[in-house]
Tab-separated table of C-alpha atoms in Angstrom:
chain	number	residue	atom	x	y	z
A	507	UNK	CA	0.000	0.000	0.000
A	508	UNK	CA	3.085	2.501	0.583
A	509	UNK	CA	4.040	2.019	-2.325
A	510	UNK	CA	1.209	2.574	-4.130
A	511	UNK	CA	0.822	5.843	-1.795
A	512	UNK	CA	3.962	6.937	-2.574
A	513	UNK	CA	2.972	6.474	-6.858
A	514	UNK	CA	0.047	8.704	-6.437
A	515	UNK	CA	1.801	11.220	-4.726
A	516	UNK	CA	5.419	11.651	-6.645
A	517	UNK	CA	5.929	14.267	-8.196
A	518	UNK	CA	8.735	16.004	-10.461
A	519	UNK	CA	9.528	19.793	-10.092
A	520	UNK	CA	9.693	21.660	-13.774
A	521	UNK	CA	10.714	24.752	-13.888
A	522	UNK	CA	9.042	25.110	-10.161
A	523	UNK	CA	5.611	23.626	-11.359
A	524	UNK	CA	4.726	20.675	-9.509
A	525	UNK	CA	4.152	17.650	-12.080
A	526	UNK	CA	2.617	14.603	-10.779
A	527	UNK	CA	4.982	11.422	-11.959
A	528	UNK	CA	1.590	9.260	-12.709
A	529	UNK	CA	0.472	11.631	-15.016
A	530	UNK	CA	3.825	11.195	-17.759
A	531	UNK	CA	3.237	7.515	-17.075
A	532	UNK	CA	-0.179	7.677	-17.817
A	533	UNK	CA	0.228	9.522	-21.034
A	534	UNK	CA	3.422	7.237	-21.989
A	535	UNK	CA	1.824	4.314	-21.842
A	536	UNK	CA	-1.258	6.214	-23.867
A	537	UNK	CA	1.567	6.401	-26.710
A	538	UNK	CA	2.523	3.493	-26.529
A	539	UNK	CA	-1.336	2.247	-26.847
A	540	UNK	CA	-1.325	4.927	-30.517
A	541	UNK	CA	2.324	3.061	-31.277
A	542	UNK	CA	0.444	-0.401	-30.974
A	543	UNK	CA	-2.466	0.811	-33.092
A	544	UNK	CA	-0.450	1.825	-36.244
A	545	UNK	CA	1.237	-1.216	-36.135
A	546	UNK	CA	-1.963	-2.636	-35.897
A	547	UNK	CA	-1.126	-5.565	-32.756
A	548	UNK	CA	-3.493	-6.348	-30.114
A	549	UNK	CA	-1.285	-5.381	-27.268
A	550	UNK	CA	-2.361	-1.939	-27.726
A	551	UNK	CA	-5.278	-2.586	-26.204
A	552	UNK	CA	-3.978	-3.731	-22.865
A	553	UNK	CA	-1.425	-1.143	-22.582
A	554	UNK	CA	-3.787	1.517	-23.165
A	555	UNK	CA	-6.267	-0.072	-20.746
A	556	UNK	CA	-3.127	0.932	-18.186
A	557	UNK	CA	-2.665	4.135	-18.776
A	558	UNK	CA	-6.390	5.332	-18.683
A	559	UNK	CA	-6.331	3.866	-15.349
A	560	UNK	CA	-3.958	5.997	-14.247
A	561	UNK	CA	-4.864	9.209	-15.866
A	562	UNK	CA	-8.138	8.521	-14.208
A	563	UNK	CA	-6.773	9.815	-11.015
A	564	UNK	CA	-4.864	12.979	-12.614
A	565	UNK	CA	-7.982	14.538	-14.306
A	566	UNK	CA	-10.051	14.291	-11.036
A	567	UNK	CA	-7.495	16.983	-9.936
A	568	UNK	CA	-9.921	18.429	-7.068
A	569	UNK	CA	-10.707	15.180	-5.736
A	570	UNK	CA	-7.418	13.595	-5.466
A	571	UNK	CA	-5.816	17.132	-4.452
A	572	UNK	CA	-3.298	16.932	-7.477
A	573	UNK	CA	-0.919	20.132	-7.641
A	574	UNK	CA	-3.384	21.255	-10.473
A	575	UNK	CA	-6.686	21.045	-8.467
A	576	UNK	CA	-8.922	21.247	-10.847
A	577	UNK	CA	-11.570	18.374	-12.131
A	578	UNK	CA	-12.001	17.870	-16.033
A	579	UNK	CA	-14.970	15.440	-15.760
A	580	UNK	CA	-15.111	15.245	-19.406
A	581	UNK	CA	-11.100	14.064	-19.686
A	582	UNK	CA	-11.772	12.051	-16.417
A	583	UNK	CA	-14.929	10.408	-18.120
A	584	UNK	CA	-13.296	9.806	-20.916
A	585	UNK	CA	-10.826	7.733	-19.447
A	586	UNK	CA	-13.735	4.992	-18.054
A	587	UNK	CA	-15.230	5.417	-21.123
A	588	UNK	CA	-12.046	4.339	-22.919
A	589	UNK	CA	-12.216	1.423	-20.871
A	590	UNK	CA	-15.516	0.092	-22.544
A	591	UNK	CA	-14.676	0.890	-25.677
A	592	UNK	CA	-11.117	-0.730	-25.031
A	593	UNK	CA	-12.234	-4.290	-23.908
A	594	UNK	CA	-14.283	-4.132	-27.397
A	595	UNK	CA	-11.562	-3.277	-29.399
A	596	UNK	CA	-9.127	-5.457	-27.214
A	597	UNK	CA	-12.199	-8.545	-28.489
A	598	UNK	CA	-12.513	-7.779	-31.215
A	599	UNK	CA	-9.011	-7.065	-32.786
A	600	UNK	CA	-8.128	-11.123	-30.915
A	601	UNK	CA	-10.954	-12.259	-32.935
A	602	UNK	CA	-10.133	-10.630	-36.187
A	603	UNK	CA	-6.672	-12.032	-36.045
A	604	UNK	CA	-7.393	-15.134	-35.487
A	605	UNK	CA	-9.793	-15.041	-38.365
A	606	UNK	CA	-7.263	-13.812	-40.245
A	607	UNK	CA	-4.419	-15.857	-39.501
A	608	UNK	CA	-6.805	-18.479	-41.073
A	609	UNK	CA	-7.072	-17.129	-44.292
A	610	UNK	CA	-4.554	-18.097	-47.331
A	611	UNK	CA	-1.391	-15.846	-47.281
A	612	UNK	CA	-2.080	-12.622	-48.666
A	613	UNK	CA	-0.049	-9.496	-49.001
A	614	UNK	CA	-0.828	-7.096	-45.972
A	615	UNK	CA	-3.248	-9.843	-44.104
A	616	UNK	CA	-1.557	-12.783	-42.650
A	617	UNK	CA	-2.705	-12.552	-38.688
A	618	UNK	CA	-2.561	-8.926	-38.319
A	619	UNK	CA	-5.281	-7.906	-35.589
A	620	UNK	CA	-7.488	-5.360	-37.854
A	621	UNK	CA	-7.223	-4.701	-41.573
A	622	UNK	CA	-8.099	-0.449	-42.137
A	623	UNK	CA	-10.569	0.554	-44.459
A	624	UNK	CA	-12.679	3.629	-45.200
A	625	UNK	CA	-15.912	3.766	-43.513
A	626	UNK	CA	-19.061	3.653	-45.336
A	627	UNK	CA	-20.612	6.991	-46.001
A	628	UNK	CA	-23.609	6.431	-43.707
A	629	UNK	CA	-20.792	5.514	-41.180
A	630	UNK	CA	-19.325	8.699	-41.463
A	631	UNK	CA	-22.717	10.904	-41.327
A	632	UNK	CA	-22.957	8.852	-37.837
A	633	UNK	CA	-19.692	10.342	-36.984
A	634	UNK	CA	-20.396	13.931	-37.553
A	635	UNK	CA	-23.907	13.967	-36.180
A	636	UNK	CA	-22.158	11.586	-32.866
A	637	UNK	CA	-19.302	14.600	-32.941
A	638	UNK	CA	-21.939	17.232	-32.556
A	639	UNK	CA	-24.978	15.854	-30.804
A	640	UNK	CA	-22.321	14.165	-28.276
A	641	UNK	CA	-20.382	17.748	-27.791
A	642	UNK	CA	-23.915	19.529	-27.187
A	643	UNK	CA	-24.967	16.880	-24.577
A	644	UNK	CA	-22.293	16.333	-22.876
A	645	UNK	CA	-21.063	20.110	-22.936
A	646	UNK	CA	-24.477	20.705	-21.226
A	647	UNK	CA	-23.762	17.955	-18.783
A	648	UNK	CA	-19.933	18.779	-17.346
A	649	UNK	CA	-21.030	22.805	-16.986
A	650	UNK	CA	-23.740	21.492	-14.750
A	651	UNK	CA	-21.295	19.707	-12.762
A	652	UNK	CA	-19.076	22.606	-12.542
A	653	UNK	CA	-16.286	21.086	-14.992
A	654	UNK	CA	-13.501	22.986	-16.338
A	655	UNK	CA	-13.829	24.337	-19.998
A	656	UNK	CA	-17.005	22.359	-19.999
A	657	UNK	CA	-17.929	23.212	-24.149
A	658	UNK	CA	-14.215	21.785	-25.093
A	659	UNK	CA	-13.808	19.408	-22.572
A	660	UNK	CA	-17.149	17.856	-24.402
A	661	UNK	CA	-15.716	18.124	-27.568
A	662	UNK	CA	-12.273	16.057	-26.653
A	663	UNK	CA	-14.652	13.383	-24.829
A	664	UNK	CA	-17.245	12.703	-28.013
A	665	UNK	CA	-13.980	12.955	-30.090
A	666	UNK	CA	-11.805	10.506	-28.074
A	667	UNK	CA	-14.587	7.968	-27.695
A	668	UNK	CA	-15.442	7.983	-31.573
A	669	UNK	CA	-12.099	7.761	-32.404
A	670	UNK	CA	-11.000	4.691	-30.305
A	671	UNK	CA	-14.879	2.899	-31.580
A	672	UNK	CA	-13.512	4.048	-35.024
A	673	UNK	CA	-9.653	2.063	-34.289
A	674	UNK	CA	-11.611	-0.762	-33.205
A	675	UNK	CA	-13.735	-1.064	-35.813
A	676	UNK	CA	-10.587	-0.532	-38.515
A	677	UNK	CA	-11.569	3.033	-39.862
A	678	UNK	CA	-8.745	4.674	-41.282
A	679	UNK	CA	-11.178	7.935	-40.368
A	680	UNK	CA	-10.451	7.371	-36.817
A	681	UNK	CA	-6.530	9.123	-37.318
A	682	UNK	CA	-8.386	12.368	-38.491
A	683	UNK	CA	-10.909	12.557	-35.577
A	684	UNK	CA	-8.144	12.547	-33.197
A	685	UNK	CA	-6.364	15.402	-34.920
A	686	UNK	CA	-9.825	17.155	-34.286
A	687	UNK	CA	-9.652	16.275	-30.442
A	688	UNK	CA	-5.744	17.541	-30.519
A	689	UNK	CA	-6.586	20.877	-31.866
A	690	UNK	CA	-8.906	21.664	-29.051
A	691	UNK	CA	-6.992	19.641	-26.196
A	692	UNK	CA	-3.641	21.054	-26.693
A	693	UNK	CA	-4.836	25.075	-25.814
A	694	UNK	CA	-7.515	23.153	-22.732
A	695	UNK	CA	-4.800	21.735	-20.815
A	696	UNK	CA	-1.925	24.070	-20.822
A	697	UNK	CA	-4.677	26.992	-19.437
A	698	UNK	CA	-5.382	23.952	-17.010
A	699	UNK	CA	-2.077	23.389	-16.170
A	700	UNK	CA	-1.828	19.908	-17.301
A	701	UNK	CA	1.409	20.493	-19.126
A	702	UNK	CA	2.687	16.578	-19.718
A	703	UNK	CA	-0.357	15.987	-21.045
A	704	UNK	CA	-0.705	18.965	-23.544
A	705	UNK	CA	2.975	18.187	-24.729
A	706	UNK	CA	1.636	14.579	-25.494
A	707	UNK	CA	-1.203	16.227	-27.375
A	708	UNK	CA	1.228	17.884	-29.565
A	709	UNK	CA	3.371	14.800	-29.879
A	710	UNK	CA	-0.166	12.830	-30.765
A	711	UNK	CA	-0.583	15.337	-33.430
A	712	UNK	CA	2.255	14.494	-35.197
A	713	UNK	CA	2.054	10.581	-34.620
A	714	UNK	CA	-1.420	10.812	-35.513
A	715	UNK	CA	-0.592	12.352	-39.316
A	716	UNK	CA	2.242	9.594	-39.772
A	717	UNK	CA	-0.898	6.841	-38.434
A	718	UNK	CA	-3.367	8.029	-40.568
A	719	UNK	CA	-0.655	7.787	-43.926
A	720	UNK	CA	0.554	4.627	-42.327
A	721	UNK	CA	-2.958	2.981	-42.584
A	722	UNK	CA	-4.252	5.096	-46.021
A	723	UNK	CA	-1.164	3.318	-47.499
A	724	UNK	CA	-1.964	-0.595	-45.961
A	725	UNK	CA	-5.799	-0.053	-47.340
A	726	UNK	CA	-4.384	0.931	-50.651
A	727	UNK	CA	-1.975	-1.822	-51.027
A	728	UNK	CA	-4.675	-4.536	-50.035
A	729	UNK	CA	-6.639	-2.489	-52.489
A	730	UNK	CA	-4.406	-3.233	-55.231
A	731	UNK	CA	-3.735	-6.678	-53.663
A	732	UNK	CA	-7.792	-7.833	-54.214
A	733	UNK	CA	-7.381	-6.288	-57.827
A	734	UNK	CA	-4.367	-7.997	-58.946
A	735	UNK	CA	-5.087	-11.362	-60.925
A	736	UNK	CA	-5.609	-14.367	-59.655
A	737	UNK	CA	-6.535	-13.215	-56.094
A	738	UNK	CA	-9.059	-15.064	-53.935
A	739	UNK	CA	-11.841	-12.501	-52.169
A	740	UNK	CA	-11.914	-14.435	-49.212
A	741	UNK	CA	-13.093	-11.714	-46.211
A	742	UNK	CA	-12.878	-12.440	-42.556
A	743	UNK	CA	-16.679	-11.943	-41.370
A	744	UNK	CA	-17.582	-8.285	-40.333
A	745	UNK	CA	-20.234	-7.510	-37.254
């Protein structure tokens, strides 16, 4: 239990501003969850499972009496919500690799966990009209419990939650939703004083670019793959 005690309260003095040491682990292993989803392996589930536990207790500032004292609900909320949404994608992408590890040997298949594609059109619709009905309701919801930046705060929660349904689900879309939460979060936390976590926002909004090429490219490749003569259309199952 000391130990533990002594985790939650370390901290690291920068430039005389109190950091707390579980919040740079939190976001490392977060990057290390985006590293695992380019590369497109299940472990990045699991990892990032980790570090939303622990960045659980840094956004609940007030509660916890973190240096910052101050409670984003919506980047505290997002974190449990992450955890949903992460034991899906951690199912799902197991199940998908197996399928795929089953299939004949195919450039860009063999057992990789997810294979990206382009959502649908209707799909998309459903992500703008989830972007801005969930950024109205939940704004609504974290100024009414006295949250921080309540309107942007919303906007980084429907974002983040979309965009990790959207990684589970393969969309090569998801990449460009999380540039949408970066441009809001970076400005949110360094007025809230959550400076690790705003320089991992700008570090997320490079990876994020590189992600989003990364997977464009693999879809275009199988693209050409399925094309090419003498390919077999076999297709793991979709739910």
């Amino acid at each position: 239990m000391s130990l533990l005690v002594s985790f939650l309260d370390a901290q690291l003095l920068i430039g005389g501003v109190p950091i707390l040491w579980r919040e740079i682990v939190g976001n490392v292993f977060g990057l290390a969850a985006a590293i695992g989803g380019m590369r497109r392996v299940v472990w990045a589930w699991p990892v990032g499972i980790v570090g939303n536990l622990t960045l659980l207790t840094v956004f609940l500032g007030g509660v916890f009496h973190t240096p910052q004292d101050v409670d984003l609900y919506g980047q505290a909320g997002r974190q449990v919500m992450f955890l949903a949404v992460g034991l899906y994608g951690w199912w799902r992408w197991s199940r998908d690799k197996r399928i795929n590890a089953a299939l004949p040997a195919q450039e860009g298949v063999g057992a990789v966990a997810v294979r990206p594609h382009w959502a649908t059109g209707r799909q998309r619709a459903g992500l703008v009209v989830g972007m801005l009905v969930g950024t109205v309701v939940f704004g609504w919801i974290f100024s009414q419990l006295g949250s921080w930046g309540p309107w942007a705060d919303a906007w980084i929660f429907t974002g983040s939650i979309l965009a990790t349904y959207g990684m589970a689900r393969g969309w090569t879309e998801f990449w460009l939703l999380w540039i949408a939460v970066d441009i809001v979060g970076v400005p949110l936390l360094l007025k809230a004083g959550y400076y690790p976590s705003a320089v991992l926002y700008l570090v997320y909004a490079v990876f994020v670019i590189w992600g989003f090429m990364v997977w464009w490219r693999v879809d275009l490749a199988e693209r050409v793959g399925e094309s090419s003569p003498g390919h077999r259309s076999e297709q793991p199952t979709v739910v």
